[in-house]
mmCIF file of C-alpha atoms and ligand atoms in Angstrom:
data_model
loop_
_atom_site.group_PDB
_atom_site.id
_atom_site.type_symbol
_atom_site.label_atom_id
_atom_site.label_comp_id
_atom_site.label_asym_id
_atom_site.label_seq_id
_atom_site.Cartn_x
_atom_site.Cartn_y
_atom_site.Cartn_z
ATOM 1 C CA UNK A 3 -4.451 -10.864 23.426
ATOM 2 C CA UNK A 4 -2.836 -9.304 20.388
ATOM 3 C CA UNK A 5 -1.362 -5.827 20.681
ATOM 4 C CA UNK A 6 -3.504 -3.058 19.247
ATOM 5 C CA UNK A 7 -0.510 -1.939 17.190
ATOM 6 C CA UNK A 8 1.128 -3.694 14.262
ATOM 7 C CA UNK A 9 4.838 -2.888 13.728
ATOM 8 C CA UNK A 10 5.375 -1.037 10.454
ATOM 9 C CA UNK A 11 8.654 -2.738 9.548
ATOM 10 C CA UNK A 12 10.189 0.690 8.908
ATOM 11 C CA UNK A 13 13.124 1.476 11.227
ATOM 12 C CA UNK A 14 12.328 4.637 13.164
ATOM 13 C CA UNK A 15 8.637 4.820 12.289
ATOM 14 C CA UNK A 16 7.009 2.859 15.129
ATOM 15 C CA UNK A 17 8.431 5.271 17.689
ATOM 16 C CA UNK A 18 6.695 8.116 15.851
ATOM 17 C CA UNK A 19 3.461 6.141 15.498
ATOM 18 C CA UNK A 20 3.253 5.324 19.206
ATOM 19 C CA UNK A 21 3.886 1.614 18.625
ATOM 20 C CA UNK A 22 2.892 0.850 15.060
ATOM 21 C CA UNK A 23 -0.122 0.932 12.744
ATOM 22 C CA UNK A 24 -3.543 0.492 14.365
ATOM 23 C CA UNK A 25 -4.453 -3.193 13.964
ATOM 24 C CA UNK A 26 -7.255 -4.009 11.535
ATOM 25 C CA UNK A 27 -7.202 -0.576 9.917
ATOM 26 C CA UNK A 28 -6.317 0.820 6.493
ATOM 27 C CA UNK A 29 -3.315 3.127 6.230
ATOM 28 C CA UNK A 30 -2.660 5.311 3.200
ATOM 29 C CA UNK A 31 0.936 5.956 2.141
ATOM 30 C CA UNK A 32 0.955 8.831 -0.303
ATOM 31 C CA UNK A 33 3.820 10.495 -2.128
ATOM 32 C CA UNK A 34 5.266 11.562 -5.460
ATOM 33 C CA UNK A 35 6.860 9.325 -8.087
ATOM 34 C CA UNK A 36 9.794 7.341 -6.712
ATOM 35 C CA UNK A 37 9.208 8.535 -3.154
ATOM 36 C CA UNK A 38 9.336 4.963 -1.776
ATOM 37 C CA UNK A 39 5.645 4.018 -1.471
ATOM 38 C CA UNK A 40 5.991 0.545 -2.973
ATOM 39 C CA UNK A 41 9.142 -0.239 -1.009
ATOM 40 C CA UNK A 42 7.586 0.948 2.259
ATOM 41 C CA UNK A 43 4.456 -1.112 1.687
ATOM 42 C CA UNK A 44 6.392 -4.248 0.770
ATOM 43 C CA UNK A 45 8.651 -3.774 3.805
ATOM 44 C CA UNK A 46 5.543 -4.048 5.993
ATOM 45 C CA UNK A 47 4.695 -7.448 4.488
ATOM 46 C CA UNK A 48 8.267 -8.774 4.561
ATOM 47 C CA UNK A 49 8.695 -7.755 8.207
ATOM 48 C CA UNK A 50 5.426 -9.528 9.020
ATOM 49 C CA UNK A 51 6.648 -12.743 7.400
ATOM 50 C CA UNK A 52 10.169 -12.636 8.790
ATOM 51 C CA UNK A 53 9.563 -11.518 12.360
ATOM 52 C CA UNK A 54 5.966 -12.319 13.251
ATOM 53 C CA UNK A 55 4.946 -15.215 11.033
ATOM 54 C CA UNK A 56 2.183 -12.994 9.656
ATOM 55 C CA UNK A 57 1.327 -13.627 6.035
ATOM 56 C CA UNK A 58 0.730 -10.984 3.410
ATOM 57 C CA UNK A 59 -1.038 -10.295 0.130
ATOM 58 C CA UNK A 60 0.440 -7.680 -2.210
ATOM 59 C CA UNK A 61 -1.948 -6.422 -4.880
ATOM 60 C CA UNK A 62 -0.037 -4.690 -7.647
ATOM 61 C CA UNK A 63 -2.222 -2.520 -9.830
ATOM 62 C CA UNK A 64 0.534 -0.960 -11.868
ATOM 63 C CA UNK A 65 3.772 -2.896 -11.766
ATOM 64 C CA UNK A 66 3.880 -6.383 -13.195
ATOM 65 C CA UNK A 67 4.862 -9.251 -10.930
ATOM 66 C CA UNK A 68 8.096 -9.621 -12.900
ATOM 67 C CA UNK A 69 9.160 -6.020 -12.311
ATOM 68 C CA UNK A 70 8.140 -6.138 -8.679
ATOM 69 C CA UNK A 71 10.217 -9.275 -8.026
ATOM 70 C CA UNK A 72 13.225 -7.643 -9.693
ATOM 71 C CA UNK A 73 12.882 -4.339 -7.891
ATOM 72 C CA UNK A 74 12.516 -5.955 -4.493
ATOM 73 C CA UNK A 75 15.517 -8.193 -5.027
ATOM 74 C CA UNK A 76 17.624 -5.038 -4.651
ATOM 75 C CA UNK A 77 16.697 -5.046 -0.984
ATOM 76 C CA UNK A 78 17.516 -8.708 -0.471
ATOM 77 C CA UNK A 79 13.824 -9.669 -0.419
ATOM 78 C CA UNK A 80 13.324 -12.976 -2.158
ATOM 79 C CA UNK A 81 9.590 -12.746 -2.774
ATOM 80 C CA UNK A 82 9.424 -16.009 -4.707
ATOM 81 C CA UNK A 83 10.793 -17.894 -1.718
ATOM 82 C CA UNK A 84 7.956 -16.578 0.451
ATOM 83 C CA UNK A 85 5.425 -17.262 -2.275
ATOM 84 C CA UNK A 86 6.494 -20.883 -2.432
ATOM 85 C CA UNK A 87 6.014 -21.192 1.327
ATOM 86 C CA UNK A 88 2.571 -19.612 0.978
ATOM 87 C CA UNK A 89 3.653 -16.765 3.271
ATOM 88 C CA UNK A 90 3.189 -14.127 0.615
ATOM 89 C CA UNK A 91 0.919 -13.801 -2.394
ATOM 90 C CA UNK A 92 1.561 -11.328 -5.172
ATOM 91 C CA UNK A 93 -1.549 -10.483 -7.111
ATOM 92 C CA UNK A 94 -0.607 -9.053 -10.474
ATOM 93 C CA UNK A 95 -3.815 -7.124 -10.984
ATOM 94 C CA UNK A 96 -2.485 -4.638 -13.502
ATOM 95 C CA UNK A 97 -4.960 -5.796 -16.204
ATOM 96 C CA UNK A 98 -7.779 -4.777 -13.857
ATOM 97 C CA UNK A 99 -6.892 -1.206 -14.739
ATOM 98 C CA UNK A 100 -8.234 -1.737 -18.208
ATOM 99 C CA UNK A 101 -11.708 -0.674 -17.288
ATOM 100 C CA UNK A 102 -14.200 -1.013 -20.097
ATOM 101 C CA UNK A 103 -12.674 -4.204 -21.387
ATOM 102 C CA UNK A 104 -13.791 -7.670 -20.556
ATOM 103 C CA UNK A 105 -11.045 -9.777 -19.063
ATOM 104 C CA UNK A 106 -10.785 -13.185 -17.580
ATOM 105 C CA UNK A 107 -9.748 -13.222 -13.986
ATOM 106 C CA UNK A 108 -7.103 -15.859 -14.617
ATOM 107 C CA UNK A 109 -5.406 -13.462 -17.030
ATOM 108 C CA UNK A 110 -5.066 -10.935 -14.240
ATOM 109 C CA UNK A 111 -4.175 -13.207 -11.384
ATOM 110 C CA UNK A 112 -2.955 -16.697 -10.876
ATOM 111 C CA UNK A 113 -5.534 -18.070 -8.507
ATOM 112 C CA UNK A 114 -4.409 -21.196 -6.769
ATOM 113 C CA UNK A 115 -7.727 -22.316 -5.417
ATOM 114 C CA UNK A 116 -10.895 -23.516 -7.088
ATOM 115 C CA UNK A 117 -11.739 -21.794 -10.305
ATOM 116 C CA UNK A 118 -15.521 -21.805 -9.915
ATOM 117 C CA UNK A 119 -15.775 -18.042 -10.285
ATOM 118 C CA UNK A 120 -12.717 -17.556 -12.404
ATOM 119 C CA UNK A 121 -14.316 -15.408 -15.059
ATOM 120 C CA UNK A 122 -14.879 -11.816 -14.083
ATOM 121 C CA UNK A 123 -16.273 -9.437 -16.652
ATOM 122 C CA UNK A 124 -15.424 -5.843 -16.143
ATOM 123 C CA UNK A 125 -17.764 -3.596 -18.034
ATOM 124 C CA UNK A 126 -17.698 -0.546 -15.854
ATOM 125 C CA UNK A 127 -15.864 0.977 -12.934
ATOM 126 C CA UNK A 128 -18.359 -0.297 -10.378
ATOM 127 C CA UNK A 129 -17.474 -3.863 -11.310
ATOM 128 C CA UNK A 130 -13.765 -3.420 -10.930
ATOM 129 C CA UNK A 131 -13.881 -2.757 -7.191
ATOM 130 C CA UNK A 132 -16.094 -5.792 -6.715
ATOM 131 C CA UNK A 133 -13.829 -7.940 -8.859
ATOM 132 C CA UNK A 134 -10.765 -6.732 -7.043
ATOM 133 C CA UNK A 135 -12.309 -7.365 -3.620
ATOM 134 C CA UNK A 136 -13.268 -10.881 -4.652
ATOM 135 C CA UNK A 137 -9.747 -11.604 -5.846
ATOM 136 C CA UNK A 138 -8.138 -10.159 -2.712
ATOM 137 C CA UNK A 139 -10.507 -12.069 -0.449
ATOM 138 C CA UNK A 140 -9.699 -15.378 -2.095
ATOM 139 C CA UNK A 141 -5.968 -14.792 -1.734
ATOM 140 C CA UNK A 142 -6.384 -13.811 1.902
ATOM 141 C CA UNK A 143 -8.294 -17.036 2.489
ATOM 142 C CA UNK A 144 -5.722 -19.197 0.736
ATOM 143 C CA UNK A 145 -2.698 -17.675 2.467
ATOM 144 C CA UNK A 146 -4.481 -16.886 5.774
ATOM 145 C CA UNK A 147 -3.001 -13.408 5.432
ATOM 146 C CA UNK A 148 -3.282 -10.782 8.143
ATOM 147 C CA UNK A 149 -1.681 -8.003 6.086
ATOM 148 C CA UNK A 150 -2.671 -6.589 2.692
ATOM 149 C CA UNK A 151 -1.146 -3.996 0.384
ATOM 150 C CA UNK A 152 -2.951 -2.377 -2.566
ATOM 151 C CA UNK A 153 -0.422 -0.454 -4.677
ATOM 152 C CA UNK A 154 -1.409 2.050 -5.954
ATOM 153 C CA UNK A 155 -5.101 2.651 -5.440
ATOM 154 C CA UNK A 156 -4.755 5.782 -7.598
ATOM 155 C CA UNK A 157 -5.180 3.569 -10.664
ATOM 156 C CA UNK A 158 -8.624 2.602 -9.448
ATOM 157 C CA UNK A 159 -9.636 6.017 -8.174
ATOM 158 C CA UNK A 160 -8.806 7.576 -11.553
ATOM 159 C CA UNK A 161 -11.475 5.421 -13.175
ATOM 160 C CA UNK A 162 -14.114 7.492 -11.419
ATOM 161 C CA UNK A 163 -14.047 11.043 -12.792
ATOM 162 C CA UNK A 164 -17.147 11.908 -10.814
ATOM 163 C CA UNK A 165 -16.196 12.901 -7.270
ATOM 164 C CA UNK A 166 -19.150 11.169 -5.623
ATOM 165 C CA UNK A 167 -18.600 7.914 -7.478
ATOM 166 C CA UNK A 168 -14.911 8.034 -6.650
ATOM 167 C CA UNK A 169 -15.670 8.495 -2.981
ATOM 168 C CA UNK A 170 -18.154 5.629 -3.034
ATOM 169 C CA UNK A 171 -15.655 3.343 -4.798
ATOM 170 C CA UNK A 172 -12.930 4.160 -2.291
ATOM 171 C CA UNK A 173 -15.315 3.521 0.600
ATOM 172 C CA UNK A 174 -16.254 0.162 -0.964
ATOM 173 C CA UNK A 175 -12.623 -0.872 -1.242
ATOM 174 C CA UNK A 176 -11.751 0.269 2.284
ATOM 175 C CA UNK A 177 -14.848 -1.413 3.769
ATOM 176 C CA UNK A 178 -13.946 -4.563 1.964
ATOM 177 C CA UNK A 179 -10.371 -4.499 3.324
ATOM 178 C CA UNK A 180 -11.570 -3.832 6.881
ATOM 179 C CA UNK A 181 -14.110 -6.648 6.633
ATOM 180 C CA UNK A 182 -11.254 -9.087 5.951
ATOM 181 C CA UNK A 183 -9.897 -8.365 9.426
ATOM 182 C CA UNK A 184 -6.429 -7.539 8.106
ATOM 183 C CA UNK A 185 -4.187 -4.530 8.614
ATOM 184 C CA UNK A 186 -3.776 -2.915 5.213
ATOM 185 C CA UNK A 187 -1.674 -0.354 3.404
ATOM 186 C CA UNK A 188 -2.952 1.374 0.297
ATOM 187 C CA UNK A 189 -0.779 3.783 -1.643
ATOM 188 C CA UNK A 190 -1.609 6.825 -3.736
ATOM 189 C CA UNK A 191 0.291 9.250 -5.877
ATOM 190 C CA UNK A 192 0.652 12.967 -5.344
ATOM 191 C CA UNK A 193 2.469 15.496 -7.481
ATOM 192 C CA UNK A 194 5.824 16.977 -6.450
ATOM 193 C CA UNK A 195 5.912 19.974 -4.130
ATOM 194 C CA UNK A 196 8.173 22.967 -4.550
ATOM 195 C CA UNK A 197 9.430 25.426 -2.014
ATOM 196 C CA UNK A 198 8.612 25.413 1.650
ATOM 197 C CA UNK A 199 8.828 21.704 2.519
ATOM 198 C CA UNK A 200 5.168 21.145 3.315
ATOM 199 C CA UNK A 201 3.170 20.317 0.239
ATOM 200 C CA UNK A 202 0.462 22.706 -0.812
ATOM 201 C CA UNK A 203 -2.066 20.537 -2.551
ATOM 202 C CA UNK A 204 -5.675 19.567 -2.832
ATOM 203 C CA UNK A 205 -6.485 16.814 -0.339
ATOM 204 C CA UNK A 206 -8.022 13.820 -2.197
ATOM 205 C CA UNK A 207 -10.933 11.899 -0.633
ATOM 206 C CA UNK A 208 -8.854 8.841 0.262
ATOM 207 C CA UNK A 209 -6.970 10.900 2.838
ATOM 208 C CA UNK A 210 -10.221 11.606 4.684
ATOM 209 C CA UNK A 211 -11.497 8.079 4.330
ATOM 210 C CA UNK A 212 -8.451 6.041 5.420
ATOM 211 C CA UNK A 213 -7.780 5.515 9.122
ATOM 212 C CA UNK A 214 -4.222 6.736 8.845
ATOM 213 C CA UNK A 215 -2.230 8.801 6.347
ATOM 214 C CA UNK A 216 1.533 8.943 5.903
ATOM 215 C CA UNK A 217 2.862 11.521 3.453
ATOM 216 C CA UNK A 218 6.244 11.116 1.788
ATOM 217 C CA UNK A 219 7.289 14.650 0.873
ATOM 218 C CA UNK A 220 10.008 15.224 -1.682
ATOM 219 C CA UNK A 221 10.603 18.927 -1.838
ATOM 220 C CA UNK A 222 13.028 20.985 -3.875
ATOM 221 C CA UNK A 223 15.112 23.355 -1.827
ATOM 222 C CA UNK A 224 17.304 25.987 -3.423
ATOM 223 C CA UNK A 225 20.919 24.823 -3.267
ATOM 224 C CA UNK A 226 20.013 21.482 -1.622
ATOM 225 C CA UNK A 227 18.261 19.598 -4.381
ATOM 226 C CA UNK A 228 15.476 17.232 -3.369
ATOM 227 C CA UNK A 229 14.987 16.629 0.330
ATOM 228 C CA UNK A 230 12.856 13.728 1.600
ATOM 229 C CA UNK A 231 10.695 14.018 4.701
ATOM 230 C CA UNK A 232 7.958 11.825 6.153
ATOM 231 C CA UNK A 233 4.883 13.163 7.900
ATOM 232 C CA UNK A 234 2.249 11.229 9.810
ATOM 233 C CA UNK A 235 -0.702 13.316 8.719
ATOM 234 C CA UNK A 236 -3.192 11.323 10.750
ATOM 235 C CA UNK A 237 -3.400 7.995 12.546
ATOM 236 C CA UNK A 238 -6.670 7.290 14.322
ATOM 237 C CA UNK A 239 -6.281 5.512 17.677
ATOM 238 C CA UNK A 240 -2.594 6.465 17.882
ATOM 239 C CA UNK A 241 -0.892 9.191 19.861
ATOM 240 C CA UNK A 242 1.478 9.985 17.034
ATOM 241 C CA UNK A 243 4.178 12.479 16.236
ATOM 242 C CA UNK A 244 3.095 15.378 14.024
ATOM 243 C CA UNK A 245 6.443 16.703 12.834
ATOM 244 C CA UNK A 246 8.261 16.196 9.556
ATOM 245 C CA UNK A 247 11.135 13.691 9.811
ATOM 246 C CA UNK A 248 13.845 12.990 7.244
ATOM 247 C CA UNK A 249 13.787 9.554 5.641
ATOM 248 C CA UNK A 250 15.999 7.741 3.195
ATOM 249 C CA UNK A 251 15.922 4.711 0.938
ATOM 250 C CA UNK A 252 18.960 2.452 1.260
ATOM 251 C CA UNK A 253 19.731 -1.135 0.277
ATOM 252 C CA UNK A 254 17.695 -2.148 3.369
ATOM 253 C CA UNK A 255 14.589 -0.247 2.361
ATOM 254 C CA UNK A 256 13.047 2.857 3.945
ATOM 255 C CA UNK A 257 14.428 4.274 7.222
ATOM 256 C CA UNK A 258 12.973 7.229 9.128
ATOM 257 C CA UNK A 259 15.106 9.390 11.382
ATOM 258 C CA UNK A 260 14.148 10.656 14.815
ATOM 259 C CA UNK A 261 15.370 14.217 14.368
ATOM 260 C CA UNK A 262 12.920 16.830 13.224
ATOM 261 C CA UNK A 263 13.089 18.021 9.665
ATOM 262 C CA UNK A 264 13.503 21.768 9.851
ATOM 263 C CA UNK A 265 13.557 22.547 6.119
HETATM 264 N N1 ATP B 330 18.803 -0.251 -3.978
HETATM 265 C C1 ATP B 330 18.380 0.997 -3.761
HETATM 266 N N2 ATP B 330 19.050 1.799 -2.916
HETATM 267 C C2 ATP B 330 18.626 3.036 -2.674
HETATM 268 N N3 ATP B 330 17.529 3.596 -3.217
HETATM 269 C C3 ATP B 330 16.839 2.835 -4.061
HETATM 270 C C4 ATP B 330 17.203 1.505 -4.379
HETATM 271 N N4 ATP B 330 16.311 1.013 -5.239
HETATM 272 C C5 ATP B 330 15.419 2.010 -5.455
HETATM 273 N N5 ATP B 330 15.738 3.093 -4.744
HETATM 274 C C6 ATP B 330 14.967 4.359 -4.695
HETATM 275 O O1 ATP B 330 13.617 4.013 -4.530
HETATM 276 C C7 ATP B 330 12.821 4.692 -5.494
HETATM 277 C C8 ATP B 330 11.678 3.826 -5.925
HETATM 278 O O2 ATP B 330 10.908 3.501 -4.795
HETATM 279 P P1 ATP B 330 9.415 3.027 -4.978
HETATM 280 O O3 ATP B 330 9.293 2.157 -6.154
HETATM 281 O O4 ATP B 330 8.968 2.476 -3.679
HETATM 282 O O5 ATP B 330 8.714 4.429 -5.249
HETATM 283 P P2 ATP B 330 7.181 4.710 -5.487
HETATM 284 O O6 ATP B 330 6.830 5.856 -4.606
HETATM 285 O O7 ATP B 330 6.413 3.470 -5.342
HETATM 286 O O8 ATP B 330 7.198 5.210 -6.999
HETATM 287 P P3 ATP B 330 6.036 5.168 -8.113
HETATM 288 O O9 ATP B 330 5.153 6.340 -7.847
HETATM 289 O O10 ATP B 330 6.781 5.312 -9.393
HETATM 290 O O11 ATP B 330 5.342 3.859 -7.978
HETATM 291 C C9 ATP B 330 13.747 4.979 -6.643
HETATM 292 O O12 ATP B 330 13.312 6.133 -7.320
HETATM 293 C C10 ATP B 330 15.085 5.176 -5.959
HETATM 294 O O13 ATP B 330 15.204 6.526 -5.554
HETATM 295 MG MG1 MG B 331 5.252 2.347 -6.654
#
């Protein structure tokens, strides 16, 4: 029987999570610009491929495939190599952001399987979640993926100015991810925090709706510049640590440190 936890791929994090992410669930990684969300999410997929023979689908809603490949090369991750072996699929879904326009699915993604339903018309926000789910599902089927990343879901959420519609859209996306039986990471953006280390901010609906939430805080401290600390805000089914812990981004990706962050 498979373990109920899936290793995160982030050195230092599994110990704080009580083993890893809860299998089959959706985890939100949220943080400010450049806080390491994309790297952390990709690290989860790469670790799955390299150590567990688990395949992954990375859905990029903002960065183009070209930029993603380049950025990730800095960490020694040869994404194209894994793509060729069908261990990883990168879905360049950035055109899906252009809500209100009508696009062809093959312009947004490079589907490798049958093209029966290859034309997806996006005329309103409600269609975009459906279109995205369809695209993700077909990639999961083709690669037999057990891990998915959607980065960042903010792009989609912003298309729904009405709070209720936004909530419904997020629920649709999360339900769809859970129904695929995969363990998923979605990312979202938060503004920078100033002062006391713990961000004072309005909690967006995705933080209530996801099964787990990891916050990457980047706070300005007088005389110390920006200090980075990770917090496991919630993780259903896990007996997790609740303290702030320093983290860094190095040429190996994100690492979390065991000591407590005391501000
Ligand atoms: N080779 C490297 N070594 C150390 N740090 C790096 C390296 N490459 C990038 N970084 C750091 O990682 C940050 C980018 O990480 P990432 O793209 O994961 O952030 P993000 O939270 O996804 O940002 P955004 O909100 O813009 O999407 C850079 O701002 C830089 O600080
Ligand atoms: Mg990013």
